[in-house]
Short mmCIF file of C-alpha atoms (C1' of nucleotides) in Angstrom, two decimals:
data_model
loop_
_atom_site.label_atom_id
_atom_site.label_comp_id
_atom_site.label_asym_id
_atom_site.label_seq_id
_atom_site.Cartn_x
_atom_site.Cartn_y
_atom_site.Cartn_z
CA UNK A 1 179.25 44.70 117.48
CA UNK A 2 178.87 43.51 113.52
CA UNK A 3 179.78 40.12 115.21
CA UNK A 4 177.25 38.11 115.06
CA UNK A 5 178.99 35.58 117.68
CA UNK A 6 177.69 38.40 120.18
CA UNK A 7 176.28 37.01 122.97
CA UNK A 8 172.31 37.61 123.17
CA UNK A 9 170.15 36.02 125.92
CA UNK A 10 167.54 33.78 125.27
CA UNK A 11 165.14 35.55 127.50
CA UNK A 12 160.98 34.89 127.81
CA UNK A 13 160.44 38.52 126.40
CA UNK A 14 162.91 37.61 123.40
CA UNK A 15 160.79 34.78 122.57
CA UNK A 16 157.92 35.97 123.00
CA UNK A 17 158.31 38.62 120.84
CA UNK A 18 159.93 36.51 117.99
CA UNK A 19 156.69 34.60 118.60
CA UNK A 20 154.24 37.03 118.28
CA UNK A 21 155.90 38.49 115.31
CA UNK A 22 156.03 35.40 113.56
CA UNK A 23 152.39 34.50 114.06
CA UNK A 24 151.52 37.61 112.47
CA UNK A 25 151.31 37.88 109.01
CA UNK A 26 151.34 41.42 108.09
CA UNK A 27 153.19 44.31 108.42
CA UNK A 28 152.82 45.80 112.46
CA UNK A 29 153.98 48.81 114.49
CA UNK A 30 155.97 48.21 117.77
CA UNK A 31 153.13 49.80 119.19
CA UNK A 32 150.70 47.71 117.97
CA UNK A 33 152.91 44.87 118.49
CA UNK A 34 153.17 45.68 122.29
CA UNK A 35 149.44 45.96 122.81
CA UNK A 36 149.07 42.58 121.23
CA UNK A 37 150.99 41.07 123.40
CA UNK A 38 150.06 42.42 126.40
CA UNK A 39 146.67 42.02 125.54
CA UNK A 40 147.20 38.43 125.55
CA UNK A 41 148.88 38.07 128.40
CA UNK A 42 152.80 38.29 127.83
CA UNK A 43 154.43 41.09 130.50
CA UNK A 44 156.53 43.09 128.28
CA UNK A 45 158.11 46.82 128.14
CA UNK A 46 157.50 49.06 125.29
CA UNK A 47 161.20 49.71 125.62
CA UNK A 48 161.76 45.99 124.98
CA UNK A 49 159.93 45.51 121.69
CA UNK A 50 161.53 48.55 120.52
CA UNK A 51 165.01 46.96 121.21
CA UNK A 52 163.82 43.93 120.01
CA UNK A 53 162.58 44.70 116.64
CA UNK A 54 165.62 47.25 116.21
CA UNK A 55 168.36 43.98 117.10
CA UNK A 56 166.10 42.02 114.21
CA UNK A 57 166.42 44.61 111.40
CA UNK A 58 169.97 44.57 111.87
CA UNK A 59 169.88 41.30 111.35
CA UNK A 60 168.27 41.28 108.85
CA UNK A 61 165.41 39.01 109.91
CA UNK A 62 162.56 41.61 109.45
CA UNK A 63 161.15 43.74 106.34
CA UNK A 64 160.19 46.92 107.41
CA UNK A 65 158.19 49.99 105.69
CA UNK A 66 157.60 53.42 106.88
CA UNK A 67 154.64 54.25 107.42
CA UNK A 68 153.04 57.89 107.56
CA UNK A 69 154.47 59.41 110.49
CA UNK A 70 157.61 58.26 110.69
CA UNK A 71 155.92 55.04 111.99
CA UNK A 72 157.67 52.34 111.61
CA UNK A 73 156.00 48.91 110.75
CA UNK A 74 157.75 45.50 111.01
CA UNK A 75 157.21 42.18 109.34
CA UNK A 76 158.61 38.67 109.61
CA UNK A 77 160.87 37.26 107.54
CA UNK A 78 161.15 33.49 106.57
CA UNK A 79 164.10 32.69 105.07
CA UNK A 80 165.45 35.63 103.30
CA UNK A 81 162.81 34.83 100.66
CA UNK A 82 160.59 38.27 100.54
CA UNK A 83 162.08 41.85 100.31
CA UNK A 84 158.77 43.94 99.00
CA UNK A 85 155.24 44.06 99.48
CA UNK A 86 152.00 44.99 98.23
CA UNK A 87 150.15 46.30 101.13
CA UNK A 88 146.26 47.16 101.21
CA UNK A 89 145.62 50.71 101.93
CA UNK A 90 142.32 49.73 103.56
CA UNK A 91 142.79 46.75 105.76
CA UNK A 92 146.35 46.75 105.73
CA UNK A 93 147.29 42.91 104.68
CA UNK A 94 150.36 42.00 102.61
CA UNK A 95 151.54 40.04 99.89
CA UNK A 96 155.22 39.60 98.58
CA UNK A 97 155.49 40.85 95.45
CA UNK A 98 158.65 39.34 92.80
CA UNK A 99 160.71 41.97 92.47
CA UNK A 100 163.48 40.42 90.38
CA UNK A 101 162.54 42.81 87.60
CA UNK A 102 163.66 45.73 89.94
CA UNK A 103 166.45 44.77 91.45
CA UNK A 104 167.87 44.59 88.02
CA UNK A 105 167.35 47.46 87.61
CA UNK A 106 168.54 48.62 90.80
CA UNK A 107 171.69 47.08 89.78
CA UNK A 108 171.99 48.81 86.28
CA UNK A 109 171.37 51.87 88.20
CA UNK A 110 174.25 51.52 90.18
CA UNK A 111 177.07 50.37 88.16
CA UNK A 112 175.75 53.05 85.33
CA UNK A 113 175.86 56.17 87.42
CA UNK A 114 179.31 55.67 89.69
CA UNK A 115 177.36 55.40 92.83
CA UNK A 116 178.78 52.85 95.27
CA UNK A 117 176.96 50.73 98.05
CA UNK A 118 173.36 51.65 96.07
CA UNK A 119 170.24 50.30 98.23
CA UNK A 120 166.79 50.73 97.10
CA UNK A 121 163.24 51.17 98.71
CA UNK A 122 160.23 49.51 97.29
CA UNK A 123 156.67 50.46 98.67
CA UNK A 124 153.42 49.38 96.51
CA UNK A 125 150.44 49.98 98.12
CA UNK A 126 146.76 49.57 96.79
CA UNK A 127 142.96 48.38 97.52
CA UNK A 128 142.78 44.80 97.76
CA UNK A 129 140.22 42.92 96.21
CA UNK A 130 138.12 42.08 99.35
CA UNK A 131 138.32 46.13 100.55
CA UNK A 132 137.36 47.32 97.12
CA UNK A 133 133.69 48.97 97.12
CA UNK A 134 131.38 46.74 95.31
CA UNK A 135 130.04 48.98 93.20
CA UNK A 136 131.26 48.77 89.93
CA UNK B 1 139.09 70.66 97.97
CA UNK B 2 139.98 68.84 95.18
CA UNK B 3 138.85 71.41 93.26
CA UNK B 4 142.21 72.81 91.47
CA UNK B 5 140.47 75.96 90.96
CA UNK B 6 139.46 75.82 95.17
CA UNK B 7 140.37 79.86 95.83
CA UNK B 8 144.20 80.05 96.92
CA UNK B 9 145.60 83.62 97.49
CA UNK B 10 148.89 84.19 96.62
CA UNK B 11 150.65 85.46 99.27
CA UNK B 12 153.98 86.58 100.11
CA UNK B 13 155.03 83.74 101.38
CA UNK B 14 153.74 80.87 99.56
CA UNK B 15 155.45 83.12 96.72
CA UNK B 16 158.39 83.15 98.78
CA UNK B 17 158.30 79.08 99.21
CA UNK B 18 158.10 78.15 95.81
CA UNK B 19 161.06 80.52 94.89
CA UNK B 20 162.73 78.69 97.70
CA UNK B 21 162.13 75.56 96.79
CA UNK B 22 162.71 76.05 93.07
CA UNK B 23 166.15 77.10 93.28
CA UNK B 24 166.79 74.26 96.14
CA UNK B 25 167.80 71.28 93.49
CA UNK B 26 168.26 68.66 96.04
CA UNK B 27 165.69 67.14 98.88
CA UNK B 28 165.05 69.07 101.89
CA UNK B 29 163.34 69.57 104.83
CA UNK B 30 160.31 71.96 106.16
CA UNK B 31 163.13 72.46 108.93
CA UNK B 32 165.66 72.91 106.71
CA UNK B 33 163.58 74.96 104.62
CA UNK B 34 162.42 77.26 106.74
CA UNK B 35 165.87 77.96 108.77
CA UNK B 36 167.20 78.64 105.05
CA UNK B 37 164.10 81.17 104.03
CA UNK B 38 164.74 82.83 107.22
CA UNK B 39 168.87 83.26 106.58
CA UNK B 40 167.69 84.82 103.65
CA UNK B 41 165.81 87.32 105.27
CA UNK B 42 162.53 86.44 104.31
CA UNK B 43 159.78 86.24 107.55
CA UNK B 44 157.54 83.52 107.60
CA UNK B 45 157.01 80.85 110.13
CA UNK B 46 157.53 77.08 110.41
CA UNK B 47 153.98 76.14 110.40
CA UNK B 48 153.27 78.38 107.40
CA UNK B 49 156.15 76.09 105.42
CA UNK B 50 154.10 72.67 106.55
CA UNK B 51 151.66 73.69 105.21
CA UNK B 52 152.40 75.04 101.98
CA UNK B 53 154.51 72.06 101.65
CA UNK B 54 151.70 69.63 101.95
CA UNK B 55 149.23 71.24 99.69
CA UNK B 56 152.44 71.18 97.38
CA UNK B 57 151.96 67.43 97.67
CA UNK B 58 148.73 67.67 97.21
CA UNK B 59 148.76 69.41 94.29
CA UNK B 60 151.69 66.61 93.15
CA UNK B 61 153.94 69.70 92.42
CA UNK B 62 156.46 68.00 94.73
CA UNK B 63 158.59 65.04 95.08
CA UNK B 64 158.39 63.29 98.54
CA UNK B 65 160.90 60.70 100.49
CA UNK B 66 161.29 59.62 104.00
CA UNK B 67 164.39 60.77 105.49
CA UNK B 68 165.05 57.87 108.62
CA UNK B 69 163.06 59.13 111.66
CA UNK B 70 159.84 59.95 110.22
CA UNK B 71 161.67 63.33 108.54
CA UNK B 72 160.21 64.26 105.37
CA UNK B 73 161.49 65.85 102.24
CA UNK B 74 160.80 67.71 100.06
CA UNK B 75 161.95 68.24 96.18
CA UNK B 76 160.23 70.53 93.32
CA UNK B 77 158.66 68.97 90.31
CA UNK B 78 158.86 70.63 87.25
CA UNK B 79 156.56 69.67 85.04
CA UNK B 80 155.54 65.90 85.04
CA UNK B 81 159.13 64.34 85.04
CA UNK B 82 160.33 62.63 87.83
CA UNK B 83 159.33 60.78 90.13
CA UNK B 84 162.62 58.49 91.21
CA UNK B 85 165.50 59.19 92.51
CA UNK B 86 169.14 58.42 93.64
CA UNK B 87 169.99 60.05 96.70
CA UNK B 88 173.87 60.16 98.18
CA UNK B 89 173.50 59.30 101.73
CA UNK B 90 176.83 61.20 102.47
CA UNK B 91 176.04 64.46 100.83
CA UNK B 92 172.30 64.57 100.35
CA UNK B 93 172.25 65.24 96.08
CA UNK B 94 169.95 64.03 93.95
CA UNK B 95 169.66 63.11 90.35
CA UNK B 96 166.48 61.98 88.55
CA UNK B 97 166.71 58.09 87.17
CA UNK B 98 164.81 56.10 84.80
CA UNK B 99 162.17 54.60 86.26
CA UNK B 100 160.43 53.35 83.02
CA UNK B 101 161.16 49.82 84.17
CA UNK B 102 159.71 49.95 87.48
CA UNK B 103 156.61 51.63 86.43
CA UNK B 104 155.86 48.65 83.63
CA UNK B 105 156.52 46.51 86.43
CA UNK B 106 154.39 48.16 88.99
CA UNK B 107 151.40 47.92 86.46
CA UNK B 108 152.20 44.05 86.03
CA UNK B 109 151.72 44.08 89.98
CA UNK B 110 148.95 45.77 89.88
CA UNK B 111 146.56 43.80 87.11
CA UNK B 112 148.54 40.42 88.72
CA UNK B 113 147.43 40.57 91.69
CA UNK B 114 143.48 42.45 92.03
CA UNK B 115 144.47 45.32 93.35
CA UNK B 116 142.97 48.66 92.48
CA UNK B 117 144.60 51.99 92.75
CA UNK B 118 148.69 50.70 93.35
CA UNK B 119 150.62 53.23 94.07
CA UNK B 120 154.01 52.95 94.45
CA UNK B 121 157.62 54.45 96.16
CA UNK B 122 160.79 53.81 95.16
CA UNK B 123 163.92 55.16 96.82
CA UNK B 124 167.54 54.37 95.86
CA UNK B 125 170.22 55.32 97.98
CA UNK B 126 173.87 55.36 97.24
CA UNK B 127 177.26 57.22 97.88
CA UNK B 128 178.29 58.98 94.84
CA UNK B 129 181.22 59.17 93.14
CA UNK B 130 182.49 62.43 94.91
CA UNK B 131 181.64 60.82 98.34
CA UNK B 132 183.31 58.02 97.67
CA UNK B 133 186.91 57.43 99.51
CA UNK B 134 189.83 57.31 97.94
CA UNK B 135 190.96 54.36 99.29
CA UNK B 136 191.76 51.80 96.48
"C1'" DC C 1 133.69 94.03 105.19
"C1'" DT C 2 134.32 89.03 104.56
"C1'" DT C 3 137.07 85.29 104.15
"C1'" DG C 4 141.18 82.85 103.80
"C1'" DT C 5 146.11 83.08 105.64
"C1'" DT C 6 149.56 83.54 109.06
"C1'" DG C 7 152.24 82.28 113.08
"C1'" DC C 8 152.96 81.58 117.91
"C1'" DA C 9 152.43 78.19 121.30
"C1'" DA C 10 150.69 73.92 122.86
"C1'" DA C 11 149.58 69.32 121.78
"C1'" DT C 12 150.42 64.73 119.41
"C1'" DT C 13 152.83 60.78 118.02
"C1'" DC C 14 156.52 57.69 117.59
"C1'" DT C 15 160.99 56.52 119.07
"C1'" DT C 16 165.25 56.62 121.90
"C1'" DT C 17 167.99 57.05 126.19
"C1'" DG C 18 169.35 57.08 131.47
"C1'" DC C 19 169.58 54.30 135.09
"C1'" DA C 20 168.34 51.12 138.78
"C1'" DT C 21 166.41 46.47 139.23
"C1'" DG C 22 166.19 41.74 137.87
"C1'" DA C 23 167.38 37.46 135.30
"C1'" DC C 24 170.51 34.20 133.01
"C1'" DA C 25 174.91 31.53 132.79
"C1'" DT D 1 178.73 36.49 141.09
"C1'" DG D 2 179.23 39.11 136.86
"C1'" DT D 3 176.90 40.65 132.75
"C1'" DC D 4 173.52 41.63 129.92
"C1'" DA D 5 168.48 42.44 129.53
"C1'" DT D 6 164.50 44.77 131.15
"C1'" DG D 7 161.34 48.56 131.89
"C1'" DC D 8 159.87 52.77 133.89
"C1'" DA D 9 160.16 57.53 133.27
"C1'" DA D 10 162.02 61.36 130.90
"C1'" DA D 11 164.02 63.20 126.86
"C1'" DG D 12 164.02 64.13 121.75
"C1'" DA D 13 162.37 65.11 117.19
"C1'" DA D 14 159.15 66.16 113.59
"C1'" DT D 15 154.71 67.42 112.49
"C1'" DT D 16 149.89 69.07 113.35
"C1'" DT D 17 146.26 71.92 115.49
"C1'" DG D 18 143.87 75.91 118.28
"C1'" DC D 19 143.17 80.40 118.02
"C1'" DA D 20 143.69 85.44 117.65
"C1'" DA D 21 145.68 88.94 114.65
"C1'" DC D 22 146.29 90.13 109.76
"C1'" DA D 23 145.98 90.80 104.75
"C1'" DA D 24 143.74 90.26 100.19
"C1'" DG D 25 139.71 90.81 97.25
#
DNA sequence: CTTGTTGCAAATTCTTTGCATGACA
DNA sequence: TGTCATGCAAAGAATTTGCAACAAG
């Protein structure tokens, strides 16, 4: 189960999603990310993309935030670059932020108050430049 | 509506809540809330608790995290003080922490990058030291 | 009396699960 | 052929809203 040797099926809906995913560049909802895809054409069960996006946050191949409702909203991740985001409240794109400075102090956090197996959260959201109103 | 002074009668039970929620010194939910207001013998339904919790956030009297599936809670403010925590995922306690660090560096973020209005969440999650097995 | 508040029930929204069918090796 | 994946439908959970009765000023 925590083996990673598991056996997982290549399957068309498998790809498909990872493909989708990837070719999106900011943070989506499994429902969102369903409607995209069938939109364009791909036959594939809510179910599925649930499953789907659940196997890739255990692997740890998706960021994901929560969003107001207990929505859930996945991105890709590259490499195992990017861990936080700056996401625009208006139009919804992202940008990784560097967040060296708070794992840090994450870190202090945990060694200095005898809590074990310490995780941390990081959410900044704002009004990006091209969504801010132009007047003054 | 965003007048503070908007007329707000104090009733029974948003008396009732506050008490409730001042003597609660850990996170908790509207659920939680309410079953615990009821055990104590005071009437007053689940919707009334929403709702007095959310203009609680409006009024940024209370802390707020996401619990996993889109489950809210809740945790009194006194005064201006805290804003971060360090929650034990075994037992549910919180304690305040230092968040000087991560508010500098939010403000970097925010002049870095063009954005207007960051906001930001930060949630740290741990076992404490009580929680903790004795193993080793 | 007038207006805001309450609370029950129904509605919403997102996510997960049961189970029979279908696909991959 | 034997598993695992899929997907429909139903279940589950938390929160919000409609609306009539109620309380405060």
């Amino acid at each position: 189960m925590s083996d990673l040797t598991t056996q997982q099926r290549p399957t068309r809906q498998r790809s498909a999603l990872l493909e989708a995913l990837a070719n999106c560049h900011d943070f989506i909802s499994a429902q969102d990310l369903h409607a995209r895809m069938t939109a364009e054409g791909t036959r594939i069960g809510l179910t599925t993309v649930y499953r789907g996006l659940r196997d890739l946050e255990a692997a740890d191949a998706v960021d994901v935030i929560q969003a107001s409702a207990g929505e859930r909203l996945y991105r890709w991740r590259p490499g195992d670059s990017h861990r936080h985001y700056l996401i625009c409240r208006a139009c919804g794109s992202s940008r990784p932020v560097d967040s060296e400075v708070v794992e840090e102090w994450a870190g202090r956090i945990a060694s200095d108050s005898g809590f074990a197996a310490v995780e941390h959260t990081v959410e900044l959201t704002g009004v990006c430049a091209g969504c801010q109103p132009a007047t003054e």
